[in-house]
XYZ file of C-alpha atoms in Angstrom:
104
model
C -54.559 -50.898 -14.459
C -57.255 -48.965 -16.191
C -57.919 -45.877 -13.833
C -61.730 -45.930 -15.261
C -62.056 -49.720 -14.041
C -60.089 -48.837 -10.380
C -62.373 -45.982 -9.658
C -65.102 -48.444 -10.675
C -63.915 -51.109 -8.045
C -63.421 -48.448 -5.396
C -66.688 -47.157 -5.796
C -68.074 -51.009 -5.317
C -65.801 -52.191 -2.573
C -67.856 -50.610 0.448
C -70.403 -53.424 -0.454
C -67.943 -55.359 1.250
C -67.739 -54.137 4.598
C -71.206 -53.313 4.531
C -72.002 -56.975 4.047
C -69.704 -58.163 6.849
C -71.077 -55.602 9.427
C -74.618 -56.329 8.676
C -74.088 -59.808 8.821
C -72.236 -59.607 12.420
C -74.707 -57.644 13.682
C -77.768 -60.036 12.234
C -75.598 -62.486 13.824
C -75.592 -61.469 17.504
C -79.158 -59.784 17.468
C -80.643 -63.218 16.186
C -78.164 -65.548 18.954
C -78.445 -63.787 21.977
C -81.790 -63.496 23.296
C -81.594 -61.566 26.179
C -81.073 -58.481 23.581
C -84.966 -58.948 23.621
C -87.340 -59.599 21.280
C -87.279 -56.165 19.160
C -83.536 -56.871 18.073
C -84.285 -60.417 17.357
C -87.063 -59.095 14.843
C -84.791 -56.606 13.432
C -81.903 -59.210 13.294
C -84.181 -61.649 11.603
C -85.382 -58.988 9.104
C -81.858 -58.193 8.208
C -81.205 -61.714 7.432
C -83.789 -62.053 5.198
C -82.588 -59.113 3.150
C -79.064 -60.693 3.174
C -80.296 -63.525 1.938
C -81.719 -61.154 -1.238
C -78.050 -60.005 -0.986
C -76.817 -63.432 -1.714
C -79.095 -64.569 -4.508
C -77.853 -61.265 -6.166
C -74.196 -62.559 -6.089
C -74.865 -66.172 -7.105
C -76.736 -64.637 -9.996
C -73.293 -62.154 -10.924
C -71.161 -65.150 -10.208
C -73.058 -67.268 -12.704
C -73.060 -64.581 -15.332
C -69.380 -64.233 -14.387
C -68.829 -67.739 -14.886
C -70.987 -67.457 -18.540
C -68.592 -64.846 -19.250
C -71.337 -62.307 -19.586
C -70.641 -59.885 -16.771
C -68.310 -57.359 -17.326
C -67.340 -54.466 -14.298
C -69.706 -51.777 -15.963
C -72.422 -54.134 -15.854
C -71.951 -55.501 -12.350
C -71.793 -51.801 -11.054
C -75.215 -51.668 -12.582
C -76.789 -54.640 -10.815
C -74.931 -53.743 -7.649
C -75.640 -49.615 -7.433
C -79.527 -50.909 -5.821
C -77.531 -53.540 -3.219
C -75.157 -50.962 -2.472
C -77.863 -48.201 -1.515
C -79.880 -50.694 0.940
C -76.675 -51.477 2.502
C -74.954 -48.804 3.569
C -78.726 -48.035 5.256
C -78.570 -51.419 6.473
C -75.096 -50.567 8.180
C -76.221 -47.290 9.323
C -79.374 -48.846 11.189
C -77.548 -51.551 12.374
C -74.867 -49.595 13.796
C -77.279 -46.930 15.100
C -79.445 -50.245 17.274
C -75.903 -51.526 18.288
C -75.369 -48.430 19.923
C -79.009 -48.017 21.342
C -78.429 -51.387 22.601
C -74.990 -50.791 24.413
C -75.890 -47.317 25.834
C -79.151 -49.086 27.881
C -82.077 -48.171 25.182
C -84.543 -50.659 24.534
């Protein structure tokens, strides 16, 4: 394996866990109601930029499936996803904590 193209898919693979963290948390602020209403609204905002998220990747999976996306390419389209979120998964897990330790 190229090292250039590893470092490449290292530097993109915290998307990953960003994604599932942000979605959990969306999740269970948006399902559980007694949370109150200000974590619904948050929860229901994050959702709404995870479904921007998505419509991203079905746009890179249909240029991967053209055969036009290549790895330097898709770490251009993803360096703007992977900024908003890691701040998505830094709020989220900052309000999870507000939440548990009492804060509303």
């Amino acid at each position: 394996v190229d090292p250039a193209l590893a470092e490449l898919v290292g530097r993109m693979l915290p998307l990953c866990a960003y994604y599932t963290q942000v979605s959990s948390f969306a999740h269970i602020a948006t399902s559980e109601l007694h949370r109150g209403l200000v974590s619904h609204a948050l929860g229901a905002s994050v959702r709404e930029l995870l479904r921007e998220y998505l419509v991203l990747i079905a746009q890179l999976e249909d240029a991967c499936l053209g055969g036009e996306l290549t790895l330097q390419r898709m770490w251009w389209y993803v360096q703007p996803a992977l900024r908003t979120m890691s701040t998505l998964d830094s709020l989220c897990h900052a309000a999870a904590e507000a939440a548990a330790g009492g804060s509303r």
